[in-house]
Coordinates of C-alpha atoms in Angstrom, one line a residue:
M74 CA 0.1 0.0 0.0
G75 CA 1.2 3.6 -0.6
N76 CA 4.9 4.1 -0.8
G77 CA 5.6 0.6 0.5
V78 CA 6.2 1.6 4.2
K79 CA 5.4 -1.3 6.5
V80 CA 4.9 -0.7 10.2
G81 CA 5.9 -3.0 13.0
A82 CA 2.5 -4.6 13.1
D83 CA 3.1 -5.8 9.4
Q84 CA 5.9 -7.9 10.5
V85 CA 3.7 -10.9 11.7
G86 CA 6.3 -13.5 11.1
Q87 CA 8.8 -11.7 13.3
L88 CA 6.2 -10.9 15.9
S89 CA 5.0 -14.6 16.0
G90 CA 8.5 -15.8 16.4
S91 CA 9.2 -13.5 19.2
L92 CA 6.1 -14.5 21.0
K93 CA 6.3 -18.2 20.5
G94 CA 5.2 -20.0 23.7
C95 CA 4.4 -16.7 25.4
N96 CA 1.6 -15.6 27.6
F97 CA 1.4 -11.9 26.7
A98 CA -0.5 -8.7 27.0
L99 CA -1.1 -5.9 24.4
L100 CA -1.0 -2.2 25.0
T101 CA -2.7 -0.5 22.1
N102 CA -5.6 1.7 20.8
P103 CA -7.3 2.2 17.4
T104 CA -4.0 3.5 15.9
G105 CA -2.7 0.0 16.3
I106 CA -3.4 -1.3 12.8
D107 CA -1.2 -2.6 10.0
S108 CA -0.9 -1.1 6.5
E109 CA -4.0 -3.1 5.4
F110 CA -6.2 -1.7 8.2
R111 CA -6.2 -5.0 10.3
S112 CA -6.0 -4.1 14.0
T113 CA -3.1 -5.2 16.0
I114 CA -5.7 -6.7 18.5
E115 CA -6.8 -9.0 15.7
V116 CA -3.2 -9.7 14.7
C117 CA -2.2 -10.6 18.2
A118 CA -5.3 -12.7 18.9
S119 CA -4.7 -14.8 15.8
I120 CA -1.0 -15.7 16.5
K121 CA -0.6 -19.5 16.9
G122 CA 1.6 -20.8 19.7
A123 CA 1.1 -17.7 22.0
K124 CA -1.7 -16.6 24.2
L125 CA -3.1 -13.0 24.4
S126 CA -4.2 -12.8 28.0
A127 CA -4.9 -9.1 28.6
F128 CA -4.9 -5.6 27.4
F129 CA -3.4 -2.4 28.8
A130 CA -5.0 0.9 27.9
C131 CA -3.5 4.4 28.2
E132 CA -5.2 7.9 28.0
H133 CA -8.4 7.9 25.8
G134 CA -8.9 4.2 26.4
L135 CA -8.4 0.9 24.4
R136 CA -10.9 2.1 21.7
N137 CA -10.1 5.8 21.9
E138 CA -13.5 6.3 23.4
L139 CA -12.6 8.9 26.1
Q140 CA -11.8 12.6 26.0
A141 CA -8.6 14.1 27.1
G142 CA -8.0 13.8 30.9
V143 CA -10.8 11.4 31.5
K144 CA -9.7 8.7 34.0
F145 CA -11.0 5.1 33.7
E146 CA -10.7 1.9 35.8
D147 CA -9.8 -1.7 35.0
H148 CA -12.7 -3.4 33.1
I149 CA -13.4 -6.4 30.8
D150 CA -13.3 -5.9 27.1
E151 CA -16.7 -6.9 25.7
E152 CA -15.4 -8.1 22.4
Y153 CA -12.6 -10.3 23.6
G154 CA -13.6 -10.9 27.2
L155 CA -10.1 -10.2 28.4
P156 CA -9.2 -7.8 31.3
V157 CA -8.2 -4.3 30.3
Y158 CA -5.8 -2.8 32.8
S159 CA -6.1 1.0 32.9
L160 CA -2.9 3.0 32.9
Y161 CA -4.9 6.3 33.1
G162 CA -6.8 6.0 36.4
E163 CA -5.6 4.9 39.8
N164 CA -2.6 3.4 38.3
R165 CA -0.2 5.0 35.7
V166 CA 2.3 2.1 35.9
P167 CA 1.5 -1.5 35.4
T168 CA 1.1 -3.2 38.8
A169 CA 2.7 -6.4 39.8
Q170 CA -0.8 -8.1 39.8
S171 CA -1.5 -7.0 36.2
L172 CA 1.9 -8.3 35.0
Q173 CA 1.6 -11.6 37.0
G174 CA 2.1 -14.6 34.7
L175 CA 3.0 -12.6 31.6
D176 CA 6.1 -13.4 29.6
A177 CA 5.8 -10.2 27.4
V178 CA 4.0 -7.0 26.7
V179 CA 3.4 -5.8 23.1
F180 CA 3.3 -2.0 22.7
D181 CA 1.7 -0.6 19.5
I182 CA 0.5 3.0 19.5
Q183 CA 0.9 5.7 16.9
D184 CA 2.6 8.5 18.9
L185 CA 3.4 12.2 17.7
G186 CA 7.1 12.4 19.0
V187 CA 5.9 15.1 21.3
R188 CA 7.0 15.1 25.0
F189 CA 3.6 16.0 26.5
Y190 CA 1.6 13.7 24.5
T191 CA 1.0 11.1 27.2
Y192 CA 1.6 8.0 25.2
L193 CA 5.4 8.5 25.5
S194 CA 5.1 8.8 29.4
T195 CA 3.0 5.6 29.3
L196 CA 5.8 3.8 27.4
V197 CA 8.4 5.0 30.0
Y198 CA 6.3 3.8 32.8
V199 CA 5.7 0.4 31.1
M200 CA 9.3 0.0 30.4
S201 CA 10.1 0.6 34.1
A202 CA 7.5 -1.9 35.3
C203 CA 8.7 -4.6 32.8
A204 CA 12.3 -4.0 34.0
E205 CA 11.2 -4.4 37.6
H206 CA 9.2 -7.6 37.1
G207 CA 11.3 -9.4 34.4
V208 CA 8.7 -9.0 31.6
R209 CA 9.9 -8.6 28.0
L210 CA 8.7 -5.6 26.1
I211 CA 8.1 -5.7 22.3
V212 CA 7.6 -2.4 20.6
L213 CA 6.0 -2.3 17.2
D214 CA 7.5 0.7 15.6
R215 CA 5.6 3.4 13.7
P216 CA 6.7 6.6 11.9
N217 CA 7.2 9.9 13.6
P218 CA 4.4 11.9 11.9
L219 CA 6.7 14.9 11.5
G220 CA 9.6 12.9 10.1
G221 CA 12.9 12.1 11.9
H222 CA 14.6 15.4 11.8
R223 CA 12.3 17.8 13.6
V224 CA 13.7 18.5 17.0
E225 CA 12.3 21.5 18.9
G226 CA 12.1 22.9 22.4
G227 CA 14.0 22.9 25.7
L228 CA 14.8 19.8 27.7
L229 CA 12.5 18.7 30.6
H230 CA 14.1 19.7 33.9
D231 CA 14.4 17.1 36.7
D232 CA 11.9 18.6 39.0
F233 CA 9.1 18.8 36.5
H234 CA 8.5 15.2 35.5
S235 CA 4.8 14.3 35.2
M236 CA 2.3 12.4 33.0
V237 CA 2.9 15.1 30.3
G238 CA 6.7 14.7 30.6
A239 CA 8.3 11.5 31.9
W240 CA 11.8 11.8 30.3
R241 CA 14.6 14.5 29.9
M242 CA 13.8 15.3 26.2
P243 CA 12.8 18.3 24.2
V244 CA 9.2 19.1 23.1
L245 CA 9.7 17.4 19.7
S246 CA 11.9 14.3 19.8
G247 CA 12.7 13.7 16.1
M248 CA 12.5 9.9 16.9
T249 CA 10.1 7.1 16.2
I250 CA 8.6 5.5 19.3
G251 CA 10.9 2.5 18.8
E252 CA 14.0 4.7 18.7
F253 CA 12.8 6.5 21.8
A254 CA 12.3 3.3 23.6
R255 CA 15.9 2.3 22.7
L256 CA 17.2 5.6 24.2
V257 CA 15.1 5.3 27.3
N258 CA 16.2 1.8 27.9
A259 CA 19.9 2.6 27.5
Q260 CA 19.7 5.6 29.8
A261 CA 17.4 3.9 32.4
E262 CA 18.8 2.9 35.8
K263 CA 17.2 -0.5 35.4
K264 CA 16.8 -1.9 31.9
C265 CA 14.0 -4.1 30.5
E266 CA 14.5 -6.8 27.9
L267 CA 13.4 -4.8 24.9
E268 CA 12.8 -5.7 21.3
V269 CA 11.9 -3.2 18.6
I270 CA 10.2 -4.6 15.5
P271 CA 11.2 -1.9 13.0
L272 CA 9.6 -0.1 10.1
Q273 CA 10.4 -1.1 6.5
G274 CA 10.7 1.4 3.8
W275 CA 10.6 4.5 6.1
R276 CA 13.1 7.3 5.7
R277 CA 13.7 10.1 8.2
S278 CA 12.7 12.9 5.8
M279 CA 9.1 11.4 5.5
E280 CA 6.3 13.1 7.0
Y281 CA 3.3 10.9 7.6
T282 CA 1.5 12.0 4.5
A283 CA 4.5 10.6 2.3
T284 CA 4.2 7.0 3.9
G285 CA 0.9 6.1 2.2
L286 CA -0.3 4.7 5.5
P287 CA -3.8 5.3 6.8
W288 CA -4.1 8.0 9.3
I289 CA -6.1 7.0 12.3
M290 CA -6.6 9.7 14.9
P291 CA -4.2 9.0 17.8
S292 CA -6.7 10.8 20.1
P293 CA -10.1 12.7 19.7
N294 CA -8.4 16.1 19.3
M295 CA -5.8 15.1 16.8
P296 CA -7.7 14.7 13.7
T297 CA -5.1 15.6 10.9
I298 CA -1.4 16.0 10.3
D299 CA -2.1 19.8 10.2
T300 CA -3.1 19.4 14.0
V301 CA 0.1 17.4 14.7
R302 CA 2.3 20.1 12.9
I303 CA 0.8 22.8 15.3
Y304 CA 0.5 20.9 18.4
G305 CA 4.1 21.2 19.7
G306 CA 3.7 25.0 20.2
N307 CA 0.0 25.7 20.7
C308 CA -0.4 23.0 23.3
L309 CA 1.3 25.4 25.6
F310 CA -2.1 27.2 25.8
E311 CA -3.5 24.2 27.7
G312 CA -1.6 25.9 30.6
T313 CA -3.5 29.1 30.3
N314 CA -7.1 30.4 30.5
L315 CA -7.2 30.7 26.7
S316 CA -9.1 28.0 24.7
E317 CA -6.7 25.8 22.7
G318 CA -9.6 25.0 20.3
R319 CA -10.9 21.9 22.1
G320 CA -14.6 21.6 21.3
T321 CA -14.0 22.9 17.7
T322 CA -13.2 21.1 14.5
R323 CA -9.7 22.7 14.5
P324 CA -8.3 21.9 18.0
F325 CA -4.8 23.6 18.6
E326 CA -5.0 25.4 15.3
L327 CA -7.4 27.8 17.0
I328 CA -6.4 29.8 20.0
G329 CA -8.7 32.4 21.7
A330 CA -10.7 33.8 24.5
P331 CA -13.7 36.1 24.7
W332 CA -11.5 39.0 25.8
L333 CA -8.6 38.5 23.3
D334 CA -7.8 41.5 21.0
H335 CA -7.3 39.0 18.2
R336 CA -7.0 41.5 15.4
R337 CA -4.3 43.6 17.1
L338 CA -2.4 40.3 18.1
C339 CA -2.5 39.1 14.5
D340 CA -1.2 42.3 13.2
T341 CA 1.6 42.3 15.8
L342 CA 2.6 38.6 15.0
N343 CA 2.4 39.0 11.2
A344 CA 4.7 42.1 11.4
L345 CA 7.4 39.9 13.1
E346 CA 7.4 37.7 9.9
V347 CA 7.7 34.5 12.0
P348 CA 9.0 31.9 9.5
G349 CA 6.6 29.6 7.8
V350 CA 3.3 31.0 9.3
R351 CA 0.6 33.5 9.1
Y352 CA -1.8 34.3 11.9
H353 CA -5.3 35.1 11.0
P354 CA -8.2 36.6 13.1
V355 CA -11.2 34.3 13.6
T356 CA -14.1 33.8 15.9
F357 CA -15.2 30.4 17.3
T358 CA -17.4 28.9 20.0
P359 CA -16.1 25.8 21.7
T360 CA -18.7 23.2 22.5
F361 CA -16.8 21.9 25.6
Q362 CA -13.9 22.5 27.9
K363 CA -12.6 26.1 28.2
H364 CA -15.1 28.9 27.3
A365 CA -17.7 26.3 26.2
G366 CA -20.7 28.0 24.6
E367 CA -18.8 31.5 24.7
L368 CA -17.9 33.3 21.5
C369 CA -14.1 33.5 21.5
Q370 CA -12.0 36.0 19.6
G371 CA -9.3 33.9 18.3
V372 CA -6.2 33.4 16.1
Y373 CA -5.9 30.7 13.5
T374 CA -2.3 29.5 13.0
Y375 CA -2.0 29.0 9.2
V376 CA 1.3 27.2 8.2
T377 CA 2.6 28.5 4.9
D378 CA 5.8 26.7 4.8
K379 CA 5.9 23.4 6.7
E380 CA 9.8 23.1 6.3
G381 CA 10.4 26.6 7.7
F382 CA 7.7 26.5 10.4
H383 CA 8.8 25.9 14.0
S384 CA 5.8 25.2 16.0
V385 CA 7.3 25.6 19.5
E386 CA 8.7 29.0 18.7
S387 CA 5.5 30.0 17.1
G388 CA 3.5 29.2 20.1
L389 CA 6.0 30.8 22.5
T390 CA 5.9 34.0 20.4
M391 CA 2.1 34.0 20.5
L392 CA 2.1 33.5 24.2
H393 CA 4.6 36.2 24.9
H394 CA 2.5 38.9 23.1
I395 CA -0.8 37.8 24.6
V396 CA 0.7 38.1 28.1
A397 CA 2.0 41.6 27.2
M398 CA -1.4 42.7 25.7
H399 CA -3.7 41.3 28.4
P400 CA -1.9 41.5 31.8
N401 CA -5.3 41.7 33.6
E402 CA -7.2 39.0 31.7
F403 CA -4.5 36.5 31.2
E404 CA -4.1 33.7 33.8
W405 CA -2.0 30.5 34.2
R406 CA -4.0 27.3 35.1
G407 CA -3.1 25.1 38.1
S408 CA -2.4 21.4 38.0
E409 CA -3.4 18.3 39.8
D410 CA -0.1 17.7 41.5
G411 CA 0.2 21.2 42.7
K412 CA 2.6 22.5 40.1
T413 CA 1.4 25.1 37.6
F414 CA 0.4 23.3 34.4
I415 CA 2.5 25.5 32.2
D416 CA 5.6 24.6 34.1
I417 CA 5.2 20.8 33.5
L418 CA 4.3 21.4 29.8
S419 CA 7.2 23.7 29.0
G420 CA 9.6 21.7 31.2
S421 CA 10.6 24.2 33.9
D422 CA 9.2 27.4 35.6
E423 CA 11.2 29.7 33.2
V424 CA 8.2 30.5 30.8
R425 CA 5.8 31.3 33.6
L426 CA 8.3 33.5 35.5
R427 CA 9.9 35.3 32.5
I428 CA 7.6 35.3 29.5
A429 CA 6.3 38.8 30.2
E430 CA 9.9 40.3 30.1
P431 CA 10.8 42.2 27.0
E432 CA 13.9 40.0 26.2
A433 CA 12.4 36.8 27.6
L434 CA 11.2 35.5 24.1
K435 CA 14.6 35.8 22.5
D436 CA 16.5 34.4 25.5
I437 CA 14.2 31.4 26.0
A438 CA 14.1 30.5 22.3
A439 CA 17.9 30.8 22.0
S440 CA 18.4 28.5 25.1
W441 CA 15.9 26.0 23.7
R442 CA 17.6 25.9 20.3
K443 CA 20.9 25.0 22.1
Q444 CA 19.2 22.3 24.1
S445 CA 17.6 20.9 21.0
R446 CA 21.0 20.6 19.4
D447 CA 22.4 18.8 22.3
W448 CA 19.5 16.3 22.1
E449 CA 20.1 15.7 18.5
E450 CA 23.6 14.7 19.3
A451 CA 22.7 12.5 22.2
R452 CA 19.9 10.6 20.3
E453 CA 22.1 9.8 17.3
I454 CA 23.3 6.3 18.5
Y455 CA 19.8 5.2 19.1
L456 CA 18.4 5.9 15.6
L457 CA 17.3 3.0 13.3
Y458 CA 16.7 4.7 10.1
E459 CA 18.5 6.9 7.6
D460 CA 17.3 9.1 4.8

């Protein structure tokens, strides 16, 4: 299909060999499909000589049935009659009980290569549990939707680990999920027995649209590759009292609030000639979450040059100017664990403490570019694919 790119789930022979004689669990969601649209659940359930005994499910649920932030508990899957262990409820890490009797866990989820997209954190937690309890982990690799070169943002600081950031990495990793697993395992204090079943035919220069693979929404508010391209920067607005477009058909591409002077903001931003982007004034009314049912004055982030566009700096630039324009209306949001949400999203308290300063935007952006370069060098030995 398409350009001949095959995902890990297509390598049924290799997977069957790896699971021979195993009692195993599968961690997946609807993005777990092969290049012919067959679900990884179906693939794993049909493997002869191995027994699929349980599922693990992360944020949004096994069937992608839940909105962002909705917790859920262990339950029985109605279709297969197997236990589904929740990793987005009381437990974020697989328990000893859920891993008891398992020889392996298979992980197959389409990630975005973005630090605060919680699937990466779940992978880190699963690796830790597998290492602790002597369970093998098999990661079925998938493309990074933005390709394998795009690295952006500052590194997560040690005191700011959370479900939206579980590893010291930049906002955009520039790695596939299999490559990231290799890096984490090498750097972890206790290593698991890890196998990555690689992609075939994928090159680092490929965005998802070039692979020919079907795009299945990784979560309810990630409908298209356009959303993914914007997400790394505009997700910062989740840490504010502005709507990030949830409850609209253009989540993250739309940013706004009832009080935003959106025309003035767009004029200011466009005058800066931020590479690869135009900011356009719009109005929208979210149907849920922040400002639900209220008319918002908003900004549409329109990417004009995807090669030149840098989502993290674009989002940071917008945030800086909104704080400057609306010091009385703008607010930071709190977080469940007592930390301000912007801190755990951005990776430190620097954005919250400094973003209003005239020189802050230039200083933070320069620092983050340096940290991104450091990451690019550090990740090199774990990469599996070339151009």
